[in-house]
Short mmCIF file of N, CA and C in Angstrom, two decimals:
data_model
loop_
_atom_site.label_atom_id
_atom_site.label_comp_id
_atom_site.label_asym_id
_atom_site.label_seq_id
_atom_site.Cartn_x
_atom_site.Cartn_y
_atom_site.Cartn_z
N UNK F 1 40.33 -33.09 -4.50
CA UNK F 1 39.17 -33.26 -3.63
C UNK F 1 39.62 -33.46 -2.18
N UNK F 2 40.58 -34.41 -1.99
CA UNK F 2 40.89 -34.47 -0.70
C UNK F 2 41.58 -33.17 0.24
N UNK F 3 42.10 -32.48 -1.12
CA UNK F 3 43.25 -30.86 -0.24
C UNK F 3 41.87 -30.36 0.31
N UNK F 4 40.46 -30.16 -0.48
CA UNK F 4 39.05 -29.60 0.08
C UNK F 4 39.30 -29.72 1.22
N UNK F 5 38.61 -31.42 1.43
CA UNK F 5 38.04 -31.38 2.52
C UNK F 5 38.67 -31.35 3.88
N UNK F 6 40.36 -31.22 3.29
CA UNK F 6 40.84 -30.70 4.71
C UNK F 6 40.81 -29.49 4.95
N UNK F 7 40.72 -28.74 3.95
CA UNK F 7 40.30 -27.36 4.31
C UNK F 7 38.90 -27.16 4.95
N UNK F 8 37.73 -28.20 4.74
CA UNK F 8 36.85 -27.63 4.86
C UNK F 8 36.98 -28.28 6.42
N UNK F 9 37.70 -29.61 6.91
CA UNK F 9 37.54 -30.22 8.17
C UNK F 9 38.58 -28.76 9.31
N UNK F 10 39.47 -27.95 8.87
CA UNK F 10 39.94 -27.29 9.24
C UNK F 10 39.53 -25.69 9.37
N UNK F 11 38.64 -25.39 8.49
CA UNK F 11 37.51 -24.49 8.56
C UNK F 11 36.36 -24.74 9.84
N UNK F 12 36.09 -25.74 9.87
CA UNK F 12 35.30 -26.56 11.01
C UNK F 12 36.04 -26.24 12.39
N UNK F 13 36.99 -26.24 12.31
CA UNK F 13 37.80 -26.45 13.70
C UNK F 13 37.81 -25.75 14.09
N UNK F 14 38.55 -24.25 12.88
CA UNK F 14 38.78 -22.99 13.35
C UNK F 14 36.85 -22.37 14.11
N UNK F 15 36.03 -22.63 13.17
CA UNK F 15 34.70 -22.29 13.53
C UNK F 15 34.63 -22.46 15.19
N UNK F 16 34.71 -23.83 15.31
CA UNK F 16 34.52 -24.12 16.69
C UNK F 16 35.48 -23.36 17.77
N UNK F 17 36.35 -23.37 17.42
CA UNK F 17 37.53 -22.73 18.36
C UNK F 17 37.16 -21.69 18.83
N UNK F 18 36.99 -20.90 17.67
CA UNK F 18 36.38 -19.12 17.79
C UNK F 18 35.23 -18.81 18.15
N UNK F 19 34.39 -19.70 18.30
CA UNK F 19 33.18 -19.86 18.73
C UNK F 19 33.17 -20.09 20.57
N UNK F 20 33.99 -21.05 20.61
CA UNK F 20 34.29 -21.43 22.08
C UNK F 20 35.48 -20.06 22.80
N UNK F 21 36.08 -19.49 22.12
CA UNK F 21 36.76 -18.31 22.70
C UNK F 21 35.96 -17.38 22.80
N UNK F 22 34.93 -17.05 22.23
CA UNK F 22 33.78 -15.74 22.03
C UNK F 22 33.10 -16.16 23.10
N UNK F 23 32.79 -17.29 23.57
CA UNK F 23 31.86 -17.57 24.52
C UNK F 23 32.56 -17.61 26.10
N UNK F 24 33.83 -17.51 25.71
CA UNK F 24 34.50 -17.68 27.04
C UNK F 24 34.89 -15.92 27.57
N UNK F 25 34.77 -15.49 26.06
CA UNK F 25 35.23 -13.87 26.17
C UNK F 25 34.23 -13.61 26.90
N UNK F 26 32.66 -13.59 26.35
CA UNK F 26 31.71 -13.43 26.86
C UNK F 26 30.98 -13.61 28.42
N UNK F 27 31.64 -14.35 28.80
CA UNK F 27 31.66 -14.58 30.23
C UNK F 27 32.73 -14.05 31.17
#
């Protein structure tokens, strides 16, 4: 359970990251 939720807290991160690079691409 715990290997999860670092995957899922690291899934999260990557989300944000790529999210914040797309938006920076975007501009």
């Amino acid at each position: 359970q715990f290997n999860q939720y670092i995957t899922r807290a690291r899934r999260v991160e990557l989300a944000r990251s790529l999210d914040l690079t797309e938006r920076h691409l975007k501009i």
